[in-house]
Amino acid sequence: MQSSPATSERVRGHFEEQAGAFDALYNEDRLVQRTLRPGLRLRRDLALEAVRSYTDPSVLDVGCGSGRIAEAVLDAGAGAGAYVGVDFSAPMLDLARSRLDRFGDRVTLVEGDFLDTPLGGPFDVVLALGLFDYIPEPHLFARRMYELCAGEVVASFPKWSWLKGPVRKIRYEVVNDCPIFNYTERELRLMFGATGFSRVDVIAATRSGYLVRAFR
Ligand SMILES: C[S@@+](CC[C@H](N)C(=O)[O-])C[C@H]1O[C@@H](n2cnc3c(N)ncnc32)[C@H](O)[C@@H]1O
């Protein structure tokens, strides 16, 4: 089982070229980011809430990127069981490695495509934040997350917005040759429900995105 190869190569290429720029974009210390992108804080807070609801949680972070969410959840106690981050962009993982170095052997970083990379588990919490934006076959990802999950999945999804959507489409797909995808609440309920999760909470977090908490 593999991501659609042509699409995933374009996404990987994007995150190899733009690793540093992306990391800066996710810098919550900057007022402008906190103001323009409130969704980043909301998704991080939901990840923290989920992680804190387990004792000694094990966490799988799918598309962990430069490790910004990882750092917050590790500070909150994730990885007392194990923290595993997987990403197919080597430059993103290099950034994550330096950011997470201080957590020592609580952290394992794995380079590869989520769909066909062995990851161990199952994990109490599976995080997929800022990932589904770039996934042409989301049901395959939801299914593998279900297989690797003992507790719950916390994931973010973009929804179409006439305010941000057109510019975002052009910036990613035309300028950077990186395909992006949007979701509706109905699609999310159907996808996670059909995958087997017993409870699916869909939160309309901002005008341009949903957060999902799906319980095994
Ligand atoms: C926008 S970043 C999000 C990073 C992090 N989760 C966060 O919220 O800060 C998305 C990441 O997903 C990774 N990614 C996309 N598709 C992937 C796949 N099929 N397998 C592994 N990683 C993938 C990209 O390389 C990128 O680093």
PDB file of C-alpha atoms and ligand atoms in Angstrom:
ATOM      1  CA  MET A   1       0.000   0.000   0.000  1.00  0.00           C
ATOM      2  CA  GLN A   2       1.536   3.348  -1.057  1.00  0.00           C
ATOM      3  CA  SER A   3       0.448   6.945  -1.510  1.00  0.00           C
ATOM      4  CA  SER A   4      -0.405   7.844  -5.120  1.00  0.00           C
ATOM      5  CA  PRO A   5       3.273   7.986  -6.269  1.00  0.00           C
ATOM      6  CA  ALA A   6       3.210  11.044  -8.526  1.00  0.00           C
ATOM      7  CA  THR A   7       1.294  13.124  -5.986  1.00  0.00           C
ATOM      8  CA  SER A   8       3.322  12.063  -2.986  1.00  0.00           C
ATOM      9  CA  GLU A   9       6.581  12.803  -4.867  1.00  0.00           C
ATOM     10  CA  ARG A  10       5.364  16.370  -5.485  1.00  0.00           C
ATOM     11  CA  VAL A  11       4.395  16.764  -1.815  1.00  0.00           C
ATOM     12  CA  ARG A  12       7.707  15.321  -0.655  1.00  0.00           C
ATOM     13  CA  GLY A  13       9.601  17.614  -3.052  1.00  0.00           C
ATOM     14  CA  HIS A  14       7.752  20.598  -1.631  1.00  0.00           C
ATOM     15  CA  PHE A  15       8.600  19.715   1.974  1.00  0.00           C
ATOM     16  CA  GLU A  16      12.209  19.035   1.059  1.00  0.00           C
ATOM     17  CA  GLU A  17      12.620  22.440  -0.578  1.00  0.00           C
ATOM     18  CA  GLN A  18      10.551  24.444   1.880  1.00  0.00           C
ATOM     19  CA  ALA A  19      11.461  22.864   5.236  1.00  0.00           C
ATOM     20  CA  GLY A  20      13.006  26.009   6.733  1.00  0.00           C
ATOM     21  CA  ALA A  21      10.250  28.296   5.443  1.00  0.00           C
ATOM     22  CA  PHE A  22       7.583  25.974   6.787  1.00  0.00           C
ATOM     23  CA  ASP A  23       9.185  25.786  10.167  1.00  0.00           C
ATOM     24  CA  ALA A  24       9.228  29.600  10.360  1.00  0.00           C
ATOM     25  CA  LEU A  25       5.563  29.701   9.334  1.00  0.00           C
ATOM     26  CA  TYR A  26       4.694  27.507  12.320  1.00  0.00           C
ATOM     27  CA  ASN A  27       6.584  29.687  14.805  1.00  0.00           C
ATOM     28  CA  GLU A  28       4.000  30.425  17.481  1.00  0.00           C
ATOM     29  CA  ASP A  29       6.358  32.844  19.230  1.00  0.00           C
ATOM     30  CA  ARG A  30       5.630  35.407  16.524  1.00  0.00           C
ATOM     31  CA  LEU A  31       2.601  37.613  17.166  1.00  0.00           C
ATOM     32  CA  VAL A  32       1.795  37.806  13.470  1.00  0.00           C
ATOM     33  CA  GLN A  33       1.508  34.004  13.262  1.00  0.00           C
ATOM     34  CA  ARG A  34      -0.667  33.799  16.352  1.00  0.00           C
ATOM     35  CA  THR A  35      -2.964  36.459  14.890  1.00  0.00           C
ATOM     36  CA  LEU A  36      -3.110  35.214  11.305  1.00  0.00           C
ATOM     37  CA  ARG A  37      -3.146  31.499  12.028  1.00  0.00           C
ATOM     38  CA  PRO A  38      -5.202  30.851  15.188  1.00  0.00           C
ATOM     39  CA  GLY A  39      -5.802  27.274  13.960  1.00  0.00           C
ATOM     40  CA  LEU A  40      -2.203  26.362  14.801  1.00  0.00           C
ATOM     41  CA  ARG A  41      -2.736  27.082  18.473  1.00  0.00           C
ATOM     42  CA  LEU A  42      -6.105  25.295  18.543  1.00  0.00           C
ATOM     43  CA  ARG A  43      -4.676  22.130  17.007  1.00  0.00           C
ATOM     44  CA  ARG A  44      -1.724  22.124  19.377  1.00  0.00           C
ATOM     45  CA  ASP A  45      -4.041  22.626  22.360  1.00  0.00           C
ATOM     46  CA  LEU A  46      -6.223  19.695  21.280  1.00  0.00           C
ATOM     47  CA  ALA A  47      -3.142  17.476  20.912  1.00  0.00           C
ATOM     48  CA  LEU A  48      -2.070  18.472  24.432  1.00  0.00           C
ATOM     49  CA  GLU A  49      -5.544  17.771  25.819  1.00  0.00           C
ATOM     50  CA  ALA A  50      -5.541  14.306  24.252  1.00  0.00           C
ATOM     51  CA  VAL A  51      -2.029  13.449  25.423  1.00  0.00           C
ATOM     52  CA  ARG A  52      -2.729  14.646  28.976  1.00  0.00           C
ATOM     53  CA  SER A  53      -5.778  12.378  29.206  1.00  0.00           C
ATOM     54  CA  TYR A  54      -3.526   9.256  29.292  1.00  0.00           C
ATOM     55  CA  THR A  55      -1.069   8.046  31.901  1.00  0.00           C
ATOM     56  CA  ASP A  56       2.398   7.562  30.367  1.00  0.00           C
ATOM     57  CA  PRO A  57       1.027   7.985  26.847  1.00  0.00           C
ATOM     58  CA  SER A  58       2.626   6.553  23.755  1.00  0.00           C
ATOM     59  CA  VAL A  59       2.306   8.877  20.771  1.00  0.00           C
ATOM     60  CA  LEU A  60       2.660   8.424  17.020  1.00  0.00           C
ATOM     61  CA  ASP A  61       3.028  11.748  15.167  1.00  0.00           C
ATOM     62  CA  VAL A  62       2.282  11.245  11.470  1.00  0.00           C
ATOM     63  CA  GLY A  63       3.898  13.913   9.290  1.00  0.00           C
ATOM     64  CA  CYS A  64       5.742  15.226  12.353  1.00  0.00           C
ATOM     65  CA  GLY A  65       7.533  17.811  10.229  1.00  0.00           C
ATOM     66  CA  SER A  66      10.047  19.968  12.090  1.00  0.00           C
ATOM     67  CA  GLY A  67       8.831  18.741  15.482  1.00  0.00           C
ATOM     68  CA  ARG A  68       7.048  21.830  16.783  1.00  0.00           C
ATOM     69  CA  ILE A  69       3.927  19.923  17.934  1.00  0.00           C
ATOM     70  CA  ALA A  70       6.181  17.116  19.152  1.00  0.00           C
ATOM     71  CA  GLU A  71       8.085  19.497  21.406  1.00  0.00           C
ATOM     72  CA  ALA A  72       4.853  20.696  23.039  1.00  0.00           C
ATOM     73  CA  VAL A  73       3.448  17.200  23.607  1.00  0.00           C
ATOM     74  CA  LEU A  74       6.772  15.834  24.854  1.00  0.00           C
ATOM     75  CA  ASP A  75       6.941  18.674  27.361  1.00  0.00           C
ATOM     76  CA  ALA A  76       3.427  17.609  28.410  1.00  0.00           C
ATOM     77  CA  GLY A  77       4.507  14.029  29.089  1.00  0.00           C
ATOM     78  CA  ALA A  78       4.147  12.249  25.761  1.00  0.00           C
ATOM     79  CA  GLY A  79       6.620   9.533  25.109  1.00  0.00           C
ATOM     80  CA  ALA A  80       6.796   8.252  28.669  1.00  0.00           C
ATOM     81  CA  GLY A  81       5.588   5.222  26.700  1.00  0.00           C
ATOM     82  CA  ALA A  82       7.164   6.194  23.381  1.00  0.00           C
ATOM     83  CA  TYR A  83       7.075   9.095  20.965  1.00  0.00           C
ATOM     84  CA  VAL A  84       7.518   8.121  17.339  1.00  0.00           C
ATOM     85  CA  GLY A  85       7.513  10.779  14.624  1.00  0.00           C
ATOM     86  CA  VAL A  86       7.334   9.757  10.980  1.00  0.00           C
ATOM     87  CA  ASP A  87       7.888  12.012   7.979  1.00  0.00           C
ATOM     88  CA  PHE A  88       9.068  11.457   4.414  1.00  0.00           C
ATOM     89  CA  SER A  89      10.983  14.743   4.170  1.00  0.00           C
ATOM     90  CA  ALA A  90      14.594  14.368   5.338  1.00  0.00           C
ATOM     91  CA  PRO A  91      15.145  18.148   5.817  1.00  0.00           C
ATOM     92  CA  MET A  92      12.016  18.346   7.989  1.00  0.00           C
ATOM     93  CA  LEU A  93      13.322  15.459  10.101  1.00  0.00           C
ATOM     94  CA  ASP A  94      16.734  17.166  10.437  1.00  0.00           C
ATOM     95  CA  LEU A  95      14.965  20.173  11.976  1.00  0.00           C
ATOM     96  CA  ALA A  96      12.935  17.859  14.235  1.00  0.00           C
ATOM     97  CA  ARG A  97      16.095  16.036  15.322  1.00  0.00           C
ATOM     98  CA  SER A  98      17.778  19.212  16.540  1.00  0.00           C
ATOM     99  CA  ARG A  99      14.598  20.532  18.160  1.00  0.00           C
ATOM    100  CA  LEU A 100      13.904  17.246  20.034  1.00  0.00           C
ATOM    101  CA  ASP A 101      17.461  16.283  20.908  1.00  0.00           C
ATOM    102  CA  ARG A 102      16.969  17.271  24.575  1.00  0.00           C
ATOM    103  CA  PHE A 103      14.321  14.537  25.049  1.00  0.00           C
ATOM    104  CA  GLY A 104      16.902  11.798  24.461  1.00  0.00           C
ATOM    105  CA  ASP A 105      15.657   8.252  23.932  1.00  0.00           C
ATOM    106  CA  ARG A 106      11.994   9.131  24.524  1.00  0.00           C
ATOM    107  CA  VAL A 107      12.011  10.113  20.841  1.00  0.00           C
ATOM    108  CA  THR A 108      12.262   7.975  17.714  1.00  0.00           C
ATOM    109  CA  LEU A 109      12.187   9.714  14.330  1.00  0.00           C
ATOM    110  CA  VAL A 110      11.511   7.585  11.267  1.00  0.00           C
ATOM    111  CA  GLU A 111      12.007   8.674   7.654  1.00  0.00           C
ATOM    112  CA  GLY A 112       9.477   7.209   5.240  1.00  0.00           C
ATOM    113  CA  ASP A 113       6.008   7.254   3.757  1.00  0.00           C
ATOM    114  CA  PHE A 114       3.441   6.647   6.473  1.00  0.00           C
ATOM    115  CA  LEU A 115       1.586   4.069   4.391  1.00  0.00           C
ATOM    116  CA  ASP A 116       4.473   1.657   3.971  1.00  0.00           C
ATOM    117  CA  THR A 117       6.915   2.286   6.826  1.00  0.00           C
ATOM    118  CA  PRO A 118       6.988  -0.103   9.823  1.00  0.00           C
ATOM    119  CA  LEU A 119       6.223   1.888  12.987  1.00  0.00           C
ATOM    120  CA  GLY A 120       5.491  -0.558  15.821  1.00  0.00           C
ATOM    121  CA  GLY A 121       2.619   0.400  18.102  1.00  0.00           C
ATOM    122  CA  PRO A 122      -0.220   0.440  18.815  1.00  0.00           C
ATOM    123  CA  PHE A 123      -0.099   3.964  20.262  1.00  0.00           C
ATOM    124  CA  ASP A 124      -2.430   5.674  22.735  1.00  0.00           C
ATOM    125  CA  VAL A 125      -2.567   8.847  20.652  1.00  0.00           C
ATOM    126  CA  VAL A 126      -2.005   9.163  16.907  1.00  0.00           C
ATOM    127  CA  LEU A 127      -1.489  12.768  15.779  1.00  0.00           C
ATOM    128  CA  ALA A 128      -1.992  13.911  12.198  1.00  0.00           C
ATOM    129  CA  LEU A 129      -1.758  17.699  12.302  1.00  0.00           C
ATOM    130  CA  GLY A 130      -1.287  19.646   9.101  1.00  0.00           C
ATOM    131  CA  LEU A 131      -1.009  16.345   7.200  1.00  0.00           C
ATOM    132  CA  PHE A 132      -4.331  15.625   5.487  1.00  0.00           C
ATOM    133  CA  ASP A 133      -4.035  18.893   3.518  1.00  0.00           C
ATOM    134  CA  TYR A 134      -1.628  17.031   1.195  1.00  0.00           C
ATOM    135  CA  ILE A 135      -3.181  13.562   0.997  1.00  0.00           C
ATOM    136  CA  PRO A 136      -5.040  12.438  -2.152  1.00  0.00           C
ATOM    137  CA  GLU A 137      -6.233   9.124  -0.612  1.00  0.00           C
ATOM    138  CA  PRO A 138      -7.165  10.095   2.946  1.00  0.00           C
ATOM    139  CA  HIS A 139      -9.156   6.892   3.606  1.00  0.00           C
ATOM    140  CA  LEU A 140      -5.938   4.840   3.312  1.00  0.00           C
ATOM    141  CA  PHE A 141      -4.299   7.056   5.926  1.00  0.00           C
ATOM    142  CA  ALA A 142      -7.326   6.910   8.240  1.00  0.00           C
ATOM    143  CA  ARG A 143      -7.337   3.114   7.968  1.00  0.00           C
ATOM    144  CA  ARG A 144      -3.647   2.778   8.838  1.00  0.00           C
ATOM    145  CA  MET A 145      -4.091   5.209  11.729  1.00  0.00           C
ATOM    146  CA  TYR A 146      -6.913   3.009  13.018  1.00  0.00           C
ATOM    147  CA  GLU A 147      -4.663  -0.056  12.814  1.00  0.00           C
ATOM    148  CA  LEU A 148      -1.884   1.686  14.757  1.00  0.00           C
ATOM    149  CA  CYS A 149      -4.132   3.307  17.351  1.00  0.00           C
ATOM    150  CA  ALA A 150      -5.114   1.948  20.771  1.00  0.00           C
ATOM    151  CA  GLY A 151      -6.822   5.130  21.984  1.00  0.00           C
ATOM    152  CA  GLU A 152      -7.563   8.023  19.672  1.00  0.00           C
ATOM    153  CA  VAL A 153      -6.559   9.958  16.594  1.00  0.00           C
ATOM    154  CA  VAL A 154      -6.286  13.753  16.660  1.00  0.00           C
ATOM    155  CA  ALA A 155      -6.181  15.246  13.177  1.00  0.00           C
ATOM    156  CA  SER A 156      -6.638  18.574  11.405  1.00  0.00           C
ATOM    157  CA  PHE A 157      -8.312  19.159   8.042  1.00  0.00           C
ATOM    158  CA  PRO A 158      -8.640  22.246   5.861  1.00  0.00           C
ATOM    159  CA  LYS A 159     -12.054  23.220   4.576  1.00  0.00           C
ATOM    160  CA  TRP A 160     -12.713  25.399   1.587  1.00  0.00           C
ATOM    161  CA  SER A 161     -12.959  29.082   2.409  1.00  0.00           C
ATOM    162  CA  TRP A 162     -13.609  31.765  -0.193  1.00  0.00           C
ATOM    163  CA  LEU A 163     -11.474  34.111   1.884  1.00  0.00           C
ATOM    164  CA  LYS A 164      -8.275  32.053   1.972  1.00  0.00           C
ATOM    165  CA  GLY A 165      -8.975  29.203  -0.473  1.00  0.00           C
ATOM    166  CA  PRO A 166      -8.176  30.769  -3.860  1.00  0.00           C
ATOM    167  CA  VAL A 167      -4.872  32.314  -2.748  1.00  0.00           C
ATOM    168  CA  ARG A 168      -3.876  29.107  -0.974  1.00  0.00           C
ATOM    169  CA  LYS A 169      -4.671  27.017  -4.077  1.00  0.00           C
ATOM    170  CA  ILE A 170      -2.557  29.264  -6.294  1.00  0.00           C
ATOM    171  CA  ARG A 171       0.304  29.501  -3.805  1.00  0.00           C
ATOM    172  CA  TYR A 172       0.571  25.734  -3.359  1.00  0.00           C
ATOM    173  CA  GLU A 173      -0.538  24.200  -6.631  1.00  0.00           C
ATOM    174  CA  VAL A 174       0.557  26.785  -9.208  1.00  0.00           C
ATOM    175  CA  VAL A 175       3.572  28.424  -7.584  1.00  0.00           C
ATOM    176  CA  ASN A 176       4.956  25.468  -5.604  1.00  0.00           C
ATOM    177  CA  ASP A 177       3.574  22.472  -7.567  1.00  0.00           C
ATOM    178  CA  CYS A 178       2.239  20.932  -4.358  1.00  0.00           C
ATOM    179  CA  PRO A 179      -1.314  19.517  -4.504  1.00  0.00           C
ATOM    180  CA  ILE A 180      -3.682  20.343  -1.632  1.00  0.00           C
ATOM    181  CA  PHE A 181      -7.120  18.978  -0.652  1.00  0.00           C
ATOM    182  CA  ASN A 182     -10.144  20.232   1.289  1.00  0.00           C
ATOM    183  CA  TYR A 183     -12.724  18.343   3.362  1.00  0.00           C
ATOM    184  CA  THR A 184     -16.341  18.643   4.464  1.00  0.00           C
ATOM    185  CA  GLU A 185     -17.697  17.622   7.851  1.00  0.00           C
ATOM    186  CA  ARG A 186     -19.796  14.914   6.175  1.00  0.00           C
ATOM    187  CA  GLU A 187     -16.736  13.425   4.449  1.00  0.00           C
ATOM    188  CA  LEU A 188     -14.853  13.330   7.735  1.00  0.00           C
ATOM    189  CA  ARG A 189     -17.674  11.611   9.623  1.00  0.00           C
ATOM    190  CA  LEU A 190     -18.085   9.049   6.824  1.00  0.00           C
ATOM    191  CA  MET A 191     -14.363   8.383   6.490  1.00  0.00           C
ATOM    192  CA  PHE A 192     -13.618   7.880  10.190  1.00  0.00           C
ATOM    193  CA  GLY A 193     -16.932   6.106  10.813  1.00  0.00           C
ATOM    194  CA  ALA A 194     -16.366   3.653   7.949  1.00  0.00           C
ATOM    195  CA  THR A 195     -12.828   3.018   9.167  1.00  0.00           C
ATOM    196  CA  GLY A 196     -14.196   1.630  12.447  1.00  0.00           C
ATOM    197  CA  PHE A 197     -13.722   4.360  15.060  1.00  0.00           C
ATOM    198  CA  SER A 198     -16.469   4.123  17.683  1.00  0.00           C
ATOM    199  CA  ARG A 199     -16.821   7.889  18.264  1.00  0.00           C
ATOM    200  CA  VAL A 200     -15.889  10.728  15.924  1.00  0.00           C
ATOM    201  CA  ASP A 201     -15.915  14.321  17.200  1.00  0.00           C
ATOM    202  CA  VAL A 202     -15.661  16.917  14.438  1.00  0.00           C
ATOM    203  CA  ILE A 203     -14.921  20.424  15.668  1.00  0.00           C
ATOM    204  CA  ALA A 204     -15.319  23.380  13.295  1.00  0.00           C
ATOM    205  CA  ALA A 205     -12.257  25.023  14.796  1.00  0.00           C
ATOM    206  CA  THR A 206     -11.880  28.003  12.465  1.00  0.00           C
ATOM    207  CA  ARG A 207     -13.501  29.290   9.284  1.00  0.00           C
ATOM    208  CA  SER A 208     -10.935  27.375   7.260  1.00  0.00           C
ATOM    209  CA  GLY A 209     -10.455  24.137   9.174  1.00  0.00           C
ATOM    210  CA  TYR A 210     -11.784  21.215  11.196  1.00  0.00           C
ATOM    211  CA  LEU A 211     -10.249  19.291  14.038  1.00  0.00           C
ATOM    212  CA  VAL A 212     -11.181  15.644  14.502  1.00  0.00           C
ATOM    213  CA  ARG A 213     -10.884  13.499  17.584  1.00  0.00           C
ATOM    214  CA  ALA A 214     -11.678   9.880  16.650  1.00  0.00           C
ATOM    215  CA  PHE A 215     -11.809   7.248  19.396  1.00  0.00           C
ATOM    216  CA  ARG A 216     -11.056   3.583  18.868  1.00  0.00           C
TER     217      ARG A 216
HETATM  218  C1  LIG B   1       2.541  20.951   7.237  1.00  0.00           C
HETATM  219  S1  LIG B   1       3.688  19.795   7.814  1.00  0.00           S
HETATM  220  C2  LIG B   1       3.047  19.539   9.452  1.00  0.00           C
HETATM  221  C3  LIG B   1       4.105  19.276  10.472  1.00  0.00           C
HETATM  222  C4  LIG B   1       3.629  19.019  11.912  1.00  0.00           C
HETATM  223  N1  LIG B   1       2.680  17.941  12.001  1.00  0.00           N
HETATM  224  C5  LIG B   1       3.065  20.270  12.538  1.00  0.00           C
HETATM  225  O1  LIG B   1       1.844  20.372  12.692  1.00  0.00           O
HETATM  226  O2  LIG B   1       3.870  21.167  12.876  1.00  0.00           O
HETATM  227  C6  LIG B   1       3.193  18.293   6.960  1.00  0.00           C
HETATM  228  C7  LIG B   1       4.254  17.214   6.989  1.00  0.00           C
HETATM  229  O3  LIG B   1       3.694  15.989   6.505  1.00  0.00           O
HETATM  230  C8  LIG B   1       4.709  15.289   5.806  1.00  0.00           C
HETATM  231  N2  LIG B   1       4.047  14.267   4.947  1.00  0.00           N
HETATM  232  C9  LIG B   1       3.152  14.482   3.946  1.00  0.00           C
HETATM  233  N3  LIG B   1       2.764  13.312   3.389  1.00  0.00           N
HETATM  234  C10 LIG B   1       3.440  12.326   4.055  1.00  0.00           C
HETATM  235  C11 LIG B   1       3.469  10.910   3.938  1.00  0.00           C
HETATM  236  N4  LIG B   1       2.739  10.258   3.020  1.00  0.00           N
HETATM  237  N5  LIG B   1       4.275  10.201   4.783  1.00  0.00           N
HETATM  238  C12 LIG B   1       5.039  10.867   5.709  1.00  0.00           C
HETATM  239  N6  LIG B   1       5.053  12.217   5.852  1.00  0.00           N
HETATM  240  C13 LIG B   1       4.266  12.938   5.042  1.00  0.00           C
HETATM  241  C14 LIG B   1       5.454  16.384   5.059  1.00  0.00           C
HETATM  242  O4  LIG B   1       6.748  15.987   4.680  1.00  0.00           O
HETATM  243  C15 LIG B   1       5.450  17.510   6.099  1.00  0.00           C
HETATM  244  O5  LIG B   1       6.625  17.519   6.871  1.00  0.00           O
END
